[in-house]
Short mmCIF file of C-alpha atoms in Angstrom, two decimals:
data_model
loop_
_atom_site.label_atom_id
_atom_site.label_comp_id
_atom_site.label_asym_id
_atom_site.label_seq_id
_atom_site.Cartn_x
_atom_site.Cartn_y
_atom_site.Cartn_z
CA UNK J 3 12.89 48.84 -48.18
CA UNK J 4 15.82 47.85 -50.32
CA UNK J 5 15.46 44.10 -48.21
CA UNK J 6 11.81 44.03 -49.96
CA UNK J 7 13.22 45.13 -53.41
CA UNK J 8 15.67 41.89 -53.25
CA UNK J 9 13.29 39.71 -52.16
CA UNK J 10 11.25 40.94 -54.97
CA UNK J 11 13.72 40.66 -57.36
CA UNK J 12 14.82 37.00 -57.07
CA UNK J 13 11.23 36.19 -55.99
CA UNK J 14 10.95 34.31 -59.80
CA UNK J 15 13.47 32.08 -59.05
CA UNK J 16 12.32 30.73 -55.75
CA UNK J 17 11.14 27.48 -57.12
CA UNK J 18 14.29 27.14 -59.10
CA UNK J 19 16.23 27.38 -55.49
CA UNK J 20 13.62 24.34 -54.01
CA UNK J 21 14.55 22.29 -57.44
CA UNK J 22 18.21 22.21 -56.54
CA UNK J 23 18.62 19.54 -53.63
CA UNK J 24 16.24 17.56 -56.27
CA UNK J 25 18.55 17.79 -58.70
CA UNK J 26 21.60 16.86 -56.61
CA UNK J 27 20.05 13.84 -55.73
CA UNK J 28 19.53 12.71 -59.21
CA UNK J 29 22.56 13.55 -60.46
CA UNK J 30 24.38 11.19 -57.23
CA UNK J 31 21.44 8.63 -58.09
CA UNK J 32 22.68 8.99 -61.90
CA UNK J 33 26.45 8.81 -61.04
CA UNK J 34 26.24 5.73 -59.17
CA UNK J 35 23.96 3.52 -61.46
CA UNK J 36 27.18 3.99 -64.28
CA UNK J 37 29.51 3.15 -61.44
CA UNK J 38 27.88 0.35 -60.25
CA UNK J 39 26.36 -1.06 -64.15
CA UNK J 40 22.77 -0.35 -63.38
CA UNK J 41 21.60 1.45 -67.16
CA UNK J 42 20.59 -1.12 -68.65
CA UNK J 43 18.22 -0.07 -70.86
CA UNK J 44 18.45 1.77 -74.25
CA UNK J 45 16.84 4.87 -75.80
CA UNK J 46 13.54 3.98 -78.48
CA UNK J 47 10.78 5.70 -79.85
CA UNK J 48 8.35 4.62 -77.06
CA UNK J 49 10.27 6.86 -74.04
CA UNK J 50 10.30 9.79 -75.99
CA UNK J 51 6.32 9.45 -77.18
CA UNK J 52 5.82 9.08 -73.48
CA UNK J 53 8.01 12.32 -72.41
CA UNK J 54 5.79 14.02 -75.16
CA UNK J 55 3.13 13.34 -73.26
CA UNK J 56 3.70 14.27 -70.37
CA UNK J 57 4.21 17.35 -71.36
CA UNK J 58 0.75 17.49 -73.62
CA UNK J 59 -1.05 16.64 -69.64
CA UNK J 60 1.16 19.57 -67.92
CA UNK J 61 0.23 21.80 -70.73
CA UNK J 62 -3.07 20.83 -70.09
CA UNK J 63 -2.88 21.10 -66.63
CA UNK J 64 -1.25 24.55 -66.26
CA UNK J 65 -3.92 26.10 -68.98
CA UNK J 66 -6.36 25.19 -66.29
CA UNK J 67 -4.82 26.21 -63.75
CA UNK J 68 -4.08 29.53 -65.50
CA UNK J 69 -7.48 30.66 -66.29
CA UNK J 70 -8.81 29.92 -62.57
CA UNK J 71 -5.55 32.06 -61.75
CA UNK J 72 -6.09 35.00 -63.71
CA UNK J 73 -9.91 35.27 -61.76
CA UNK J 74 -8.29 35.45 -58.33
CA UNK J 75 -5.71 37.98 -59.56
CA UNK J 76 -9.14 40.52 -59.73
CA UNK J 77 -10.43 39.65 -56.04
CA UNK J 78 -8.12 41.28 -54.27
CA UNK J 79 -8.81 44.67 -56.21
CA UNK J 80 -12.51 43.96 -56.23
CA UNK J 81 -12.72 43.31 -52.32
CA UNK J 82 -10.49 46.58 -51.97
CA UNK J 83 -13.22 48.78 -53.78
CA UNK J 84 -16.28 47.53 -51.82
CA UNK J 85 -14.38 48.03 -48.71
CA UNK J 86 -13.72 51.58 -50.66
CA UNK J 87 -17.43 52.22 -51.26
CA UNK J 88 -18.69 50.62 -47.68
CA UNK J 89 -16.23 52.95 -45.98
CA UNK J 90 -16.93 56.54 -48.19
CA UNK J 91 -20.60 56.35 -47.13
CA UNK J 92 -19.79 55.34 -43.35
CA UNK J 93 -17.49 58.38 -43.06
CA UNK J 94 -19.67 60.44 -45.23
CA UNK J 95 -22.40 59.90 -42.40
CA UNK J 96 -20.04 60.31 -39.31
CA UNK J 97 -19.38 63.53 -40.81
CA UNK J 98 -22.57 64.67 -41.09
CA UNK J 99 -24.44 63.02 -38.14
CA UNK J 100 -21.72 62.81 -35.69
CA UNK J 101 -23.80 59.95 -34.53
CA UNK J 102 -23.01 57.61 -31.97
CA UNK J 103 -23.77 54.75 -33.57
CA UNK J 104 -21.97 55.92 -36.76
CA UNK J 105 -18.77 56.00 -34.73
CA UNK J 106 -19.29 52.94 -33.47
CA UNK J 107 -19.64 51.20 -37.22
CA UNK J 108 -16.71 53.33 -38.03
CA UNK J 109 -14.39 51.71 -35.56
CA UNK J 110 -15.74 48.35 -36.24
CA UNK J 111 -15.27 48.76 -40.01
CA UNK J 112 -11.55 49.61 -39.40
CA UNK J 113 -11.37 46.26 -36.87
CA UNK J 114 -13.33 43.72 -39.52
CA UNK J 115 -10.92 45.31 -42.29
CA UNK J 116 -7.64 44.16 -40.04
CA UNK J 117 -9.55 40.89 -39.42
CA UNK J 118 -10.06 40.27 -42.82
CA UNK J 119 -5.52 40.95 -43.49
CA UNK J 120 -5.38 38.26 -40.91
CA UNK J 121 -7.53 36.08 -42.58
CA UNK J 122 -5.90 35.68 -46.00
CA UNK J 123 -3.12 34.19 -43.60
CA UNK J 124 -5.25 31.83 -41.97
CA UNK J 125 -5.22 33.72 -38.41
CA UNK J 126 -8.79 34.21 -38.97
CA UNK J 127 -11.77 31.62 -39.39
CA UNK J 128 -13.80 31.89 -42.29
CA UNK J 129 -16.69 31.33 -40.29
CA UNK J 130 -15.84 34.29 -37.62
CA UNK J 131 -15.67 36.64 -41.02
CA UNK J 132 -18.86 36.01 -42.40
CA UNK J 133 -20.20 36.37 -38.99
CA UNK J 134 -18.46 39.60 -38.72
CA UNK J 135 -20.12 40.40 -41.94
CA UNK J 136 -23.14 39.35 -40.75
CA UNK J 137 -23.15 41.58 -37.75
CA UNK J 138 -23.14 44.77 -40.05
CA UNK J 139 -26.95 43.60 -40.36
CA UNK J 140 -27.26 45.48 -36.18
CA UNK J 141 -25.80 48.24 -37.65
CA UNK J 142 -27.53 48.78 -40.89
CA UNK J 143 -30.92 48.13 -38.90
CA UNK J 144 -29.95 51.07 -36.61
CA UNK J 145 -29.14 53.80 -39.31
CA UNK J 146 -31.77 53.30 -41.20
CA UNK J 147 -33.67 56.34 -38.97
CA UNK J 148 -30.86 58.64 -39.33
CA UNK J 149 -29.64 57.41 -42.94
CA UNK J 150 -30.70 57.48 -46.66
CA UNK J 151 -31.80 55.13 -48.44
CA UNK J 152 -29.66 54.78 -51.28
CA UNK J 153 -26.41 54.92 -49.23
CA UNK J 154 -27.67 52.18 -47.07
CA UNK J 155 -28.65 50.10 -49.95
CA UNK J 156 -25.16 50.77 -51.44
CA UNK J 157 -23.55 49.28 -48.42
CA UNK J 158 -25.56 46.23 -48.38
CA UNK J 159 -25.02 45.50 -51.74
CA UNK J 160 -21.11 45.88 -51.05
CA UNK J 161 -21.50 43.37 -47.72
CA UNK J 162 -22.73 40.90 -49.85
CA UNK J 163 -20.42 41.16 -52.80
CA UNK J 164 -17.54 40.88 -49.80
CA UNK J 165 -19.20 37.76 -48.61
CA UNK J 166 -19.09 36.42 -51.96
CA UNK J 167 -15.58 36.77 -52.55
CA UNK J 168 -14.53 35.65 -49.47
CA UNK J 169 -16.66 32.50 -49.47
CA UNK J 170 -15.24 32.12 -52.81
CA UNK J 171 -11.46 32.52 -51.66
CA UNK J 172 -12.26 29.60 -49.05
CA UNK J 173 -12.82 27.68 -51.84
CA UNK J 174 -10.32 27.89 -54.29
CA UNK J 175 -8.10 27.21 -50.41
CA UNK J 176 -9.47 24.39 -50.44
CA UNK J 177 -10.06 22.67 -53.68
CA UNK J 178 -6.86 21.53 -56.07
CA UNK J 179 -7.39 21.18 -59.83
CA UNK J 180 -8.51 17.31 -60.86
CA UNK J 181 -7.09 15.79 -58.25
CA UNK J 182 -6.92 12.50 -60.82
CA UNK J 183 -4.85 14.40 -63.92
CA UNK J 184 -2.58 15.51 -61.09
CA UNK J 185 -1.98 11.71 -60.09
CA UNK J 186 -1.41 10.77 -63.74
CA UNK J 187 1.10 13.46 -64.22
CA UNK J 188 2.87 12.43 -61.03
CA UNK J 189 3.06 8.92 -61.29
CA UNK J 190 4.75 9.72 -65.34
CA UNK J 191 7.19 11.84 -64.74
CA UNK J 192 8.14 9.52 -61.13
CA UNK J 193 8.75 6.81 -63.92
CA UNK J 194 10.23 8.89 -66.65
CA UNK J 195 12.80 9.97 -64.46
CA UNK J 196 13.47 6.60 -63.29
CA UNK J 197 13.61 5.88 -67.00
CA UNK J 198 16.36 8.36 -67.08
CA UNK J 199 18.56 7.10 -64.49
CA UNK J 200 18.68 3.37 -66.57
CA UNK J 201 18.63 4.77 -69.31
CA UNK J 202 22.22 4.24 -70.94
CA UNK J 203 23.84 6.71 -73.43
CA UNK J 204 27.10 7.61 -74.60
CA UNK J 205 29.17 9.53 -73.51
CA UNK J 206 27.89 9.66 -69.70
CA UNK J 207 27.86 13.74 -69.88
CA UNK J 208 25.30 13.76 -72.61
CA UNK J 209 23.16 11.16 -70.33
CA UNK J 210 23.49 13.15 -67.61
CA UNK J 211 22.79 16.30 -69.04
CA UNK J 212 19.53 14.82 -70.91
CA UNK J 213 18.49 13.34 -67.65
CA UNK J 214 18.58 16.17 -65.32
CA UNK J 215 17.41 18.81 -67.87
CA UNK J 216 14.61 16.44 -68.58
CA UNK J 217 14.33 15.61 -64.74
CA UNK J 218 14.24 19.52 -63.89
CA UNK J 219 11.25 20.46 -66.68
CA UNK J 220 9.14 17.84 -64.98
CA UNK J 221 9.38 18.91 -61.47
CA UNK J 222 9.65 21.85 -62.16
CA UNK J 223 5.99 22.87 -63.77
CA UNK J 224 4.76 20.05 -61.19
CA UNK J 225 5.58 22.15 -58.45
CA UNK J 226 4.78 25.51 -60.60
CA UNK J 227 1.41 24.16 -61.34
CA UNK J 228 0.84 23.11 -57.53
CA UNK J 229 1.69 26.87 -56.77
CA UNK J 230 -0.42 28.06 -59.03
CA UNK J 231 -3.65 26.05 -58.22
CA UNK J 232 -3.69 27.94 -54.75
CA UNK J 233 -2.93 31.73 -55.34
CA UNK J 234 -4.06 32.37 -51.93
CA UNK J 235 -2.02 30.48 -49.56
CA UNK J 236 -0.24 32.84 -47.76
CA UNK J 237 0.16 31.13 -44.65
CA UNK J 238 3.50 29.72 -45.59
CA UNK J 239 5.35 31.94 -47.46
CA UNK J 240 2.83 34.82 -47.53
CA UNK J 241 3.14 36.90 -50.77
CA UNK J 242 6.51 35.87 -51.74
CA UNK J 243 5.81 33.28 -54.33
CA UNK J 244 3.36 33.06 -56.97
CA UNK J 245 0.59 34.13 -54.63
CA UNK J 246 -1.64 36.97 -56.02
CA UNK J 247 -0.68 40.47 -54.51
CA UNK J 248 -2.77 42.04 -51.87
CA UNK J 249 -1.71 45.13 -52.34
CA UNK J 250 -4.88 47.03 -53.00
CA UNK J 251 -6.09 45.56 -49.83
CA UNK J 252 -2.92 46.35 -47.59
CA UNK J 253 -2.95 49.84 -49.27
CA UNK J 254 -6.59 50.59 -47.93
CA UNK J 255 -6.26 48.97 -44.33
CA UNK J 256 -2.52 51.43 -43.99
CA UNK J 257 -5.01 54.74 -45.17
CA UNK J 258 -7.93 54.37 -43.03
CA UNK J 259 -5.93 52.85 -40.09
CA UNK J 260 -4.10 56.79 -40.59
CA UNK J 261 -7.54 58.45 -39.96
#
């Protein structure tokens, strides 16, 4: 417990950790060009425009990142309630019909719920999940003579928002944010901080301070927005970095897992 709670604590300043080697490059790169006579060029109006804007395309970059961000942060929580409603009504029928073939949907709920933990962290196919979904279809057609209606049509409805998130999960996995404004945005800042290390200006402190300050904001939201334009890779790092929480998901799978 108190392990989680650090992690959790100094979780905001992972990226700042993976900056630091960076930054210790550039600052021997930076020490050796004065040694050696390598800045050569001078500061003008025309290095600054072009720091400005590169910082106009990551602002632009990161609000579009952002908004596509704050969706997924709702998935998790809306995939936790259908699994909610799907599972009320199945044990609400077990109770009542002590059915057979209500316990057996029962226990394969519980197993498509763990398959669905594993695959936020890529240890299940998408394919095999919306198969699994699909094979609710045997079950639904065999309640129907010893179930309601409404609660059947309640589930359905639920298994098919759950295949809509998930098939839309799989994509946001697999698609990156205009994959030509990241290029752009790369190739600047690769230039503006080779712009730095030329770049001569007394005294050498204040040129290497401006340089790896300036070096450090660029990477930085780089990587920040690259972290951000997947909040569902968990297969790395799982919910340590920027990913969205899962949570409401984890929370369910622990409680009926209990029963």
């Amino acid at each position: 417990m108190k392990l989680n709670s650090f992690f959790s604590k100094y979780q905001k300043w992972q990226l700042v950790i993976r900056m630091i080697p960076i930054l210790i490059v550039i600052f021997i790169i930076k020490l050796l060009f004065r040694i050696f006579g390598l800045e050569f060029m001078s500061m003008n109006a025309l290095f600054t425009s072009l720091i400005a804007g590169t910082i106009f395309l990551i602002g632009f970059l990161i609000n579009g990142v952002i908004s596509d961000y704050k969706e997924s942060e709702k998935i998790p929580g809306d995939i936790a309630s259908s699994l909610e409603t799907m599972y009320d009504e199945i044990y609400i029928l077990n109770i009542n019909k002590n059915n057979e073939i209500a316990r057996e949907f029962l226990n394969y709920f519980k197993e498509f719920t763990n398959s669905l933990s594993l695959w936020f962290y890529k240890k299940e196919r998408t394919k095999n999940m919306i198969e699994k979904l699909h094979k609710m279809n045997d079950y639904f057609a065999d309640l129907e003579s010893i179930m309601q209606a409404g609660p059947l049509s309640r589930m359905k409805n639920e298994q098919g928002i759950l295949r809509k998130m998930i098939l839309r999960i799989d994509y946001i996995r697999d698609t990156s944010f205009i994959q030509s404004a990241y290029a752009i945005v790369e190739i600047l800042a690769l230039f503006q901080i080779g712009g730095l290390l030329i770049l001569k200006i007394e005294p050498f402190y204040e040129s290497m301070f401006f340089t790896l300050l300036v070096s450090f904001l660029l990477l930085y939201m780089i990587l920040l927005i690259k972290d951000l334009d997947n909040p569902f890779d968990y297969s790395v790092n799982g919910e340590n970095g920027t990913e969205v929480s899962l949570k409401p998901i984890h929370d369910f799978t622990k409680r009926i897992i209990q029963k």
